[in-house]
Amino acid sequence: MEIHDGKLYWPNTVPSFKPKEVTPSESYDAIIVGGGMSGCLTAYALAKEGLQVAILEKRAFGEGSTSANTGLLQYENDIMLCELIDKIGEKAAISFYKSCDTAMNDLEALAVQLPDEADFIRRPSICYASTEEDISKIQREYKTLQKNGFDCSYWNEDEIGSKMPFTKPAALLTYHDAEVNPLKLVFGVLRKIEDLGGHLLPFTSVLDVEENGELLSVKTSDGVFSTKHIVYTTGYEPTPVGKRKGAILNRSYVIVTKPIKDLTSWYQRALIWETKRPYLYLRTTIDGSIIVGGLDEENPNSDISDELLKKQSQKLLEEAQNLFPTLPLEIAYSYVATFGESKDDLPFVGEHPTNKHQYYLLGYGGNGTVYSMMGSKIIRDLILHKSSWKTKTIQVNRKYGIS
């Protein structure tokens, strides 16, 4: 499965990662299948508890979805809190949102331990109403967040115009969000896993998993391993065991501009997105480049021509230029990438309904990195039999889960 196509930005910001050569063990406490964001965070959480872990990655580390991750970190989800309350109830929705907020803090605590702090920088987020009809949605979400203790502000059209070089009918400003270099984050965590004795095994595909008494037998392209537990963090790739009932795969286009010297017109260099679906989103980078994404499409496996990528990239450039008419925007990188959503707008985290000791962490949705951090703690607690997530909100044993 091709995860992305085009010219990627992040691989040019950090040296490639080469894991230490190790002699694989015949048996592990936990094997993690997939070495992206979810995989490395889960392996690190387990290794810190003293478990002997291995990550099996079918590519080189960092070559999957991580390289195409745009690095916007937000506790506010693709589905607004007020809408999530309507779907799953107030208690469960608020608990989920607060867990996302906690995960933001956990990501910051981890990033500050890494080289260059993985370019983790706290930013506010601006979600603007795409049309006049969406003003009520922005107002409702503002009141819901404020009522439940989330720090936020409401801007009317005049306030937006006084802070930004564009106007929109209304906007919700949320705080405590951040930007990050996802590749630096993953590479830094992988080094910490190695320091804890974990094994990183690239170019190793999992072919089958079978129960073997108290252990699981993991058949791979590089031999057979035994493990007490296995965690599938395969992202948008099919899982070796289990079927995703609620997964929807799409693709999104992204451009990265050449660095801009003066970004003072951009209020606190906030993360920007909108109420329309699919939505446009923008952020800046540490070198002053601008990342612009959107124009989501179904059929992620259909062919992408150079002409189509160029056409969509130009549309994104025009959208960004409409928001920031005085900035000299030029495309330096452009690509298209597969991304996953779930039918109920929630990630998949938990143990398989019938296959014991087999777990999933699939952070589908716009908050994949935040879900990965939150889910890594949940998986850790499940394996160590600690108290953890008590509701069925994101467990895989739900209507749109994994069978």
Short mmCIF file of C-alpha atoms in Angstrom, two decimals:
data_model
loop_
_atom_site.label_atom_id
_atom_site.label_comp_id
_atom_site.label_asym_id
_atom_site.label_seq_id
_atom_site.Cartn_x
_atom_site.Cartn_y
_atom_site.Cartn_z
CA MET A 1 0.00 0.00 0.00
CA GLU A 2 1.40 3.41 -1.00
CA ILE A 3 1.01 5.79 1.94
CA HIS A 4 2.19 8.96 0.21
CA ASP A 5 3.39 10.31 -3.11
CA GLY A 6 5.26 13.47 -4.04
CA LYS A 7 8.05 15.49 -2.42
CA LEU A 8 8.00 15.28 1.39
CA TYR A 9 9.21 18.05 3.71
CA TRP A 10 10.15 16.42 7.03
CA PRO A 11 12.87 14.04 5.77
CA ASN A 12 14.87 17.13 4.79
CA THR A 13 14.79 18.50 8.34
CA VAL A 14 16.46 15.64 10.22
CA PRO A 15 19.16 13.02 9.47
CA SER A 16 17.83 9.60 8.50
CA PHE A 17 17.48 7.11 11.33
CA LYS A 18 19.58 3.97 11.44
CA PRO A 19 18.81 1.62 14.34
CA LYS A 20 21.55 -0.14 16.28
CA GLU A 21 22.37 -3.62 15.08
CA VAL A 22 21.04 -6.20 17.54
CA THR A 23 20.66 -9.95 17.76
CA PRO A 24 16.89 -10.46 18.02
CA SER A 25 15.63 -12.42 21.02
CA GLU A 26 13.53 -15.51 20.54
CA SER A 27 10.97 -14.19 23.02
CA TYR A 28 9.76 -10.76 24.14
CA ASP A 29 7.37 -9.38 26.71
CA ALA A 30 5.73 -7.29 23.99
CA ILE A 31 6.08 -6.97 20.24
CA ILE A 32 4.87 -3.78 18.57
CA VAL A 33 3.87 -4.10 14.92
CA GLY A 34 4.55 -0.77 13.22
CA GLY A 35 7.26 1.76 13.97
CA GLY A 36 5.46 5.04 13.43
CA MET A 37 4.09 7.47 16.02
CA SER A 38 1.75 5.01 17.75
CA GLY A 39 4.33 2.23 17.69
CA CYS A 40 7.23 4.16 19.16
CA LEU A 41 5.14 5.81 21.88
CA THR A 42 3.67 2.46 22.92
CA ALA A 43 7.04 0.71 22.90
CA TYR A 44 8.54 3.53 24.97
CA ALA A 45 5.71 3.40 27.54
CA LEU A 46 6.26 -0.35 27.96
CA ALA A 47 10.06 -0.22 27.94
CA LYS A 48 10.00 2.37 30.72
CA GLU A 49 8.14 -0.21 32.82
CA GLY A 50 10.97 -2.70 32.35
CA LEU A 51 9.37 -4.84 29.64
CA GLN A 52 11.56 -6.32 26.92
CA VAL A 53 10.07 -4.91 23.72
CA ALA A 54 10.69 -5.11 20.00
CA ILE A 55 9.25 -2.98 17.21
CA LEU A 56 8.76 -4.73 13.87
CA GLU A 57 8.58 -2.24 10.99
CA LYS A 58 8.13 -3.38 7.40
CA ARG A 59 9.85 -0.26 6.00
CA ALA A 60 12.77 1.79 7.19
CA PHE A 61 11.77 3.71 10.32
CA GLY A 62 10.06 6.98 9.54
CA GLU A 63 9.18 6.20 5.94
CA GLY A 64 5.47 5.56 6.50
CA SER A 65 2.79 8.01 7.61
CA THR A 66 5.15 9.76 10.02
CA SER A 67 6.94 11.50 7.15
CA ALA A 68 3.61 12.84 5.86
CA ASN A 69 2.22 13.84 9.28
CA THR A 70 1.69 17.62 9.29
CA GLY A 71 2.46 17.91 13.00
CA LEU A 72 -0.57 19.87 14.21
CA LEU A 73 -1.27 18.88 17.83
CA GLN A 74 -4.73 19.77 19.12
CA TYR A 75 -6.99 18.51 21.87
CA GLU A 76 -10.01 19.82 19.91
CA ASN A 77 -11.11 17.00 17.62
CA ASP A 78 -12.48 16.76 14.09
CA ILE A 79 -15.79 16.23 15.87
CA MET A 80 -16.53 19.14 18.19
CA LEU A 81 -17.18 18.47 21.86
CA CYS A 82 -20.80 19.62 21.57
CA GLU A 83 -21.32 17.20 18.68
CA LEU A 84 -19.57 14.34 20.50
CA ILE A 85 -21.83 14.89 23.51
CA ASP A 86 -24.83 14.47 21.21
CA LYS A 87 -23.38 11.15 19.96
CA ILE A 88 -21.99 9.43 23.06
CA GLY A 89 -23.26 11.39 26.04
CA GLU A 90 -21.87 14.21 28.15
CA LYS A 91 -19.78 12.21 30.63
CA ALA A 92 -18.00 10.07 28.04
CA ALA A 93 -17.40 12.96 25.64
CA ILE A 94 -15.98 15.29 28.27
CA SER A 95 -13.77 12.51 29.65
CA PHE A 96 -12.44 11.82 26.16
CA TYR A 97 -11.68 15.49 25.51
CA LYS A 98 -9.92 15.85 28.84
CA SER A 99 -7.83 12.77 28.05
CA CYS A 100 -6.79 14.45 24.79
CA ASP A 101 -5.83 17.58 26.74
CA THR A 102 -3.76 15.46 29.14
CA ALA A 103 -2.07 13.78 26.17
CA MET A 104 -1.00 17.22 24.93
CA ASN A 105 0.81 17.78 28.23
CA ASP A 106 2.36 14.31 28.04
CA LEU A 107 3.66 15.04 24.55
CA GLU A 108 5.27 18.25 25.74
CA ALA A 109 6.88 16.47 28.72
CA LEU A 110 8.35 13.91 26.33
CA ALA A 111 9.43 16.42 23.66
CA VAL A 112 11.54 18.48 26.07
CA GLN A 113 13.68 15.38 26.66
CA LEU A 114 14.51 15.00 22.96
CA PRO A 115 17.10 16.69 20.71
CA ASP A 116 15.87 20.18 19.72
CA GLU A 117 12.76 19.31 21.75
CA ALA A 118 11.47 17.87 18.44
CA ASP A 119 10.58 21.49 17.49
CA PHE A 120 7.62 21.28 19.89
CA ILE A 121 6.15 24.78 20.29
CA ARG A 122 2.90 25.65 22.05
CA ARG A 123 0.46 27.49 19.78
CA PRO A 124 -3.20 28.54 20.00
CA SER A 125 -5.63 27.22 17.41
CA ILE A 126 -8.08 29.28 15.38
CA CYS A 127 -11.12 27.47 14.00
CA TYR A 128 -13.09 29.91 11.86
CA ALA A 129 -16.65 29.67 10.62
CA SER A 130 -16.45 28.95 6.89
CA THR A 131 -19.89 30.49 6.29
CA GLU A 132 -22.42 32.66 8.11
CA GLU A 133 -24.45 29.51 8.77
CA ASP A 134 -21.60 28.09 10.87
CA ILE A 135 -21.55 30.96 13.38
CA SER A 136 -24.02 29.12 15.62
CA LYS A 137 -21.80 26.04 15.57
CA ILE A 138 -18.79 28.08 16.69
CA GLN A 139 -20.84 29.76 19.42
CA ARG A 140 -22.23 26.46 20.68
CA GLU A 141 -18.79 24.86 20.85
CA TYR A 142 -17.35 27.89 22.62
CA LYS A 143 -20.03 27.70 25.32
CA THR A 144 -19.59 23.94 25.69
CA LEU A 145 -15.81 24.15 26.06
CA GLN A 146 -16.02 27.08 28.46
CA LYS A 147 -18.64 25.34 30.59
CA ASN A 148 -16.40 22.30 30.98
CA GLY A 149 -13.22 24.12 31.93
CA PHE A 150 -11.40 24.33 28.59
CA ASP A 151 -9.57 27.63 28.04
CA CYS A 152 -10.95 29.30 24.90
CA SER A 153 -12.12 32.59 23.39
CA TYR A 154 -14.77 33.65 20.91
CA TRP A 155 -13.94 36.15 18.17
CA ASN A 156 -16.52 37.97 16.08
CA GLU A 157 -15.78 39.20 12.57
CA ASP A 158 -14.28 42.50 13.73
CA GLU A 159 -11.98 40.80 16.23
CA ILE A 160 -10.72 38.40 13.57
CA GLY A 161 -9.97 41.32 11.26
CA SER A 162 -8.05 43.12 13.99
CA LYS A 163 -5.84 40.09 14.68
CA MET A 164 -5.40 38.54 11.24
CA PRO A 165 -5.06 39.79 7.63
CA PHE A 166 -8.41 38.20 6.75
CA THR A 167 -11.96 38.27 8.05
CA LYS A 168 -14.40 35.44 8.67
CA PRO A 169 -17.87 35.42 10.22
CA ALA A 170 -16.65 34.09 13.60
CA ALA A 171 -13.86 32.05 15.13
CA LEU A 172 -13.11 29.86 18.13
CA LEU A 173 -9.69 30.34 19.69
CA THR A 174 -8.45 27.39 21.78
CA TYR A 175 -5.26 27.31 23.80
CA HIS A 176 -2.75 24.64 24.91
CA ASP A 177 -2.26 23.27 21.38
CA ALA A 178 1.12 22.90 19.67
CA GLU A 179 3.15 22.22 16.57
CA VAL A 180 5.88 19.58 16.31
CA ASN A 181 8.29 18.00 13.86
CA PRO A 182 6.79 14.49 13.86
CA LEU A 183 9.86 12.85 12.36
CA LYS A 184 12.16 14.38 14.97
CA LEU A 185 9.74 13.23 17.66
CA VAL A 186 9.65 9.63 16.43
CA PHE A 187 13.41 9.40 15.87
CA GLY A 188 14.08 10.83 19.33
CA VAL A 189 11.73 8.35 21.00
CA LEU A 190 13.24 5.45 19.07
CA ARG A 191 16.66 6.35 20.48
CA LYS A 192 15.22 6.37 23.99
CA ILE A 193 13.73 2.92 23.39
CA GLU A 194 17.16 1.64 22.33
CA ASP A 195 18.67 3.16 25.48
CA LEU A 196 16.17 1.11 27.50
CA GLY A 197 17.21 -2.10 25.72
CA GLY A 198 14.41 -2.28 23.17
CA HIS A 199 15.03 -3.88 19.78
CA LEU A 200 14.20 -2.03 16.57
CA LEU A 201 13.83 -4.38 13.60
CA PRO A 202 13.22 -2.63 10.26
CA PHE A 203 12.20 -4.37 7.02
CA THR A 204 10.38 -7.04 9.01
CA SER A 205 6.82 -7.86 7.94
CA VAL A 206 4.41 -9.79 10.16
CA LEU A 207 2.81 -12.63 8.24
CA ASP A 208 0.71 -14.39 10.88
CA VAL A 209 0.10 -14.61 14.62
CA GLU A 210 -0.91 -17.82 16.38
CA GLU A 211 -1.54 -18.78 19.99
CA ASN A 212 1.12 -21.10 21.36
CA GLY A 213 0.16 -22.01 24.91
CA GLU A 214 0.69 -18.96 27.11
CA LEU A 215 2.63 -17.20 24.36
CA LEU A 216 1.91 -15.84 20.91
CA SER A 217 3.91 -17.10 17.95
CA VAL A 218 4.65 -14.27 15.53
CA LYS A 219 5.62 -15.40 12.03
CA THR A 220 7.55 -12.75 10.14
CA SER A 221 9.60 -12.28 7.00
CA ASP A 222 12.66 -12.53 9.24
CA GLY A 223 11.76 -15.63 11.27
CA VAL A 224 9.45 -16.55 14.14
CA PHE A 225 9.31 -14.75 17.49
CA SER A 226 7.44 -15.49 20.70
CA THR A 227 5.80 -12.83 22.81
CA LYS A 228 3.48 -12.48 25.78
CA HIS A 229 1.69 -9.55 24.17
CA ILE A 230 1.43 -8.02 20.71
CA VAL A 231 0.26 -4.51 19.83
CA TYR A 232 -0.83 -3.58 16.33
CA THR A 233 0.09 0.03 15.56
CA THR A 234 -0.06 -0.33 11.79
CA GLY A 235 -1.69 3.02 11.06
CA TYR A 236 -3.57 2.95 7.79
CA GLU A 237 -2.11 -0.39 6.73
CA PRO A 238 -4.20 -3.57 7.21
CA THR A 239 -3.63 -5.29 10.55
CA PRO A 240 -2.24 -8.87 10.49
CA VAL A 241 -5.10 -9.98 12.76
CA GLY A 242 -8.58 -8.49 12.99
CA LYS A 243 -10.81 -6.48 10.67
CA ARG A 244 -11.48 -2.76 11.05
CA LYS A 245 -15.26 -2.36 10.86
CA GLY A 246 -15.34 1.40 11.11
CA ALA A 247 -12.30 2.52 9.14
CA ILE A 248 -12.52 4.98 6.26
CA LEU A 249 -9.41 5.69 4.21
CA ASN A 250 -9.06 8.94 2.28
CA ARG A 251 -6.21 11.04 0.97
CA SER A 252 -5.21 14.64 1.59
CA TYR A 253 -3.01 17.08 -0.28
CA VAL A 254 -0.26 19.12 1.37
CA ILE A 255 2.08 21.89 0.30
CA VAL A 256 4.99 23.43 2.19
CA THR A 257 6.13 26.89 1.15
CA LYS A 258 9.58 28.35 1.02
CA PRO A 259 10.49 30.07 4.31
CA ILE A 260 8.88 33.47 4.93
CA LYS A 261 11.03 36.08 6.68
CA ASP A 262 8.22 38.08 8.28
CA LEU A 263 5.20 36.30 9.79
CA THR A 264 4.19 39.04 12.21
CA SER A 265 0.80 39.39 10.49
CA TRP A 266 -0.05 35.82 11.62
CA TYR A 267 -1.50 36.03 15.15
CA GLN A 268 0.89 34.09 17.42
CA ARG A 269 1.52 31.81 14.42
CA ALA A 270 -1.61 29.95 15.49
CA LEU A 271 -2.75 26.68 13.97
CA ILE A 272 -5.64 27.44 11.60
CA TRP A 273 -8.58 25.32 10.46
CA GLU A 274 -12.25 25.78 9.65
CA THR A 275 -15.75 24.39 10.14
CA LYS A 276 -16.23 23.25 6.53
CA ARG A 277 -15.70 19.55 5.79
CA PRO A 278 -13.28 18.66 4.37
CA TYR A 279 -11.40 21.53 5.95
CA LEU A 280 -8.39 23.64 5.08
CA TYR A 281 -5.62 23.71 7.70
CA LEU A 282 -2.42 25.72 8.06
CA ARG A 283 0.56 26.00 10.40
CA THR A 284 4.03 27.47 10.34
CA THR A 285 7.33 25.67 10.90
CA ILE A 286 10.40 26.57 12.89
CA ASP A 287 12.15 27.90 9.76
CA GLY A 288 9.20 30.08 8.75
CA SER A 289 7.72 27.80 6.12
CA ILE A 290 3.96 27.37 5.93
CA ILE A 291 2.26 23.97 5.76
CA VAL A 292 -1.12 23.99 4.04
CA GLY A 293 -3.32 20.91 3.75
CA GLY A 294 -6.78 19.88 2.63
CA LEU A 295 -8.79 18.97 -0.50
CA ASP A 296 -9.46 15.53 0.98
CA GLU A 297 -10.61 12.85 -1.41
CA GLU A 298 -11.95 9.31 -1.24
CA ASN A 299 -10.32 6.43 -3.17
CA PRO A 300 -6.81 6.72 -1.66
CA ASN A 301 -5.53 3.87 -3.86
CA SER A 302 -6.32 5.51 -7.19
CA ASP A 303 -3.41 6.76 -9.26
CA ILE A 304 -1.99 10.23 -8.71
CA SER A 305 -0.59 11.94 -11.78
CA ASP A 306 1.94 14.75 -11.67
CA GLU A 307 -0.68 16.96 -13.29
CA LEU A 308 -3.28 16.24 -10.59
CA LEU A 309 -0.80 16.83 -7.76
CA LYS A 310 0.28 20.11 -9.36
CA LYS A 311 -3.34 21.19 -9.83
CA GLN A 312 -4.33 20.45 -6.23
CA SER A 313 -1.16 22.03 -4.89
CA GLN A 314 -1.96 25.22 -6.77
CA LYS A 315 -5.45 25.26 -5.25
CA LEU A 316 -3.96 25.02 -1.76
CA LEU A 317 -1.55 27.83 -2.56
CA GLU A 318 -4.43 30.02 -3.70
CA GLU A 319 -6.41 29.24 -0.52
CA ALA A 320 -3.44 30.24 1.63
CA GLN A 321 -2.80 33.37 -0.42
CA ASN A 322 -6.44 34.41 0.05
CA LEU A 323 -5.92 34.29 3.81
CA PHE A 324 -2.51 35.98 3.73
CA PRO A 325 -2.53 38.19 0.62
CA THR A 326 0.69 40.07 1.44
CA LEU A 327 2.89 37.04 2.07
CA PRO A 328 5.19 35.95 -0.82
CA LEU A 329 4.12 32.30 -1.00
CA GLU A 330 6.02 29.84 -3.18
CA ILE A 331 5.65 26.05 -3.13
CA ALA A 332 8.79 24.17 -2.09
CA TYR A 333 7.26 20.75 -1.37
CA SER A 334 3.98 19.12 -2.34
CA TYR A 335 2.60 15.65 -1.73
CA VAL A 336 -0.52 13.59 -1.26
CA ALA A 337 -0.95 11.18 1.65
CA THR A 338 -3.38 8.54 2.84
CA PHE A 339 -5.13 9.20 6.12
CA GLY A 340 -7.75 7.32 8.07
CA GLU A 341 -10.97 8.27 9.80
CA SER A 342 -13.43 6.17 11.77
CA LYS A 343 -17.17 6.19 11.22
CA ASP A 344 -17.77 7.36 14.78
CA ASP A 345 -14.87 9.87 14.76
CA LEU A 346 -12.94 8.02 17.48
CA PRO A 347 -9.66 6.06 17.52
CA PHE A 348 -9.35 2.31 18.02
CA VAL A 349 -7.63 1.45 21.31
CA GLY A 350 -7.80 -1.77 23.32
CA GLU A 351 -7.63 -5.53 23.37
CA HIS A 352 -9.14 -7.69 20.62
CA PRO A 353 -12.64 -8.90 21.61
CA THR A 354 -11.68 -12.59 21.52
CA ASN A 355 -7.92 -12.86 20.89
CA LYS A 356 -6.35 -12.36 24.30
CA HIS A 357 -3.10 -10.40 24.64
CA GLN A 358 -3.53 -8.86 21.19
CA TYR A 359 -4.02 -5.09 21.28
CA TYR A 360 -4.67 -2.23 18.87
CA LEU A 361 -3.70 1.41 18.81
CA LEU A 362 -4.93 2.98 15.60
CA GLY A 363 -5.16 6.75 15.95
CA TYR A 364 -7.58 7.45 13.12
CA GLY A 365 -8.63 11.06 12.72
CA GLY A 366 -7.09 14.51 12.59
CA ASN A 367 -5.64 14.11 16.10
CA GLY A 368 -3.60 11.01 15.38
CA THR A 369 -0.50 12.02 17.36
CA VAL A 370 -2.57 13.02 20.39
CA TYR A 371 -4.48 9.73 20.15
CA SER A 372 -1.17 7.88 19.93
CA MET A 373 0.07 9.38 23.18
CA MET A 374 -3.23 8.81 24.97
CA GLY A 375 -3.52 5.28 23.61
CA SER A 376 0.03 4.31 24.54
CA LYS A 377 -0.79 4.87 28.21
CA ILE A 378 -4.01 2.89 27.90
CA ILE A 379 -2.25 -0.06 26.26
CA ARG A 380 0.48 0.07 28.90
CA ASP A 381 -2.11 -0.04 31.69
CA LEU A 382 -4.04 -2.88 30.06
CA ILE A 383 -0.91 -5.00 29.74
CA LEU A 384 0.23 -4.22 33.29
CA HIS A 385 -3.31 -4.67 34.67
CA LYS A 386 -3.47 -1.12 35.96
CA SER A 387 -6.59 1.01 36.11
CA SER A 388 -7.25 2.68 32.77
CA TRP A 389 -10.00 3.87 30.45
CA LYS A 390 -13.26 2.60 31.91
CA THR A 391 -15.79 3.25 29.18
CA LYS A 392 -16.35 1.60 25.82
CA THR A 393 -15.91 4.93 24.02
CA ILE A 394 -12.71 4.05 22.15
CA GLN A 395 -12.40 0.33 22.87
CA VAL A 396 -12.24 -1.89 19.82
CA ASN A 397 -15.22 -3.91 21.06
CA ARG A 398 -17.79 -1.40 19.81
CA LYS A 399 -20.14 -1.07 16.83
CA TYR A 400 -17.50 0.59 14.66
CA GLY A 401 -14.50 -1.24 16.08
CA ILE A 402 -12.46 -4.30 15.24
CA SER A 403 -13.71 -7.85 14.87
#
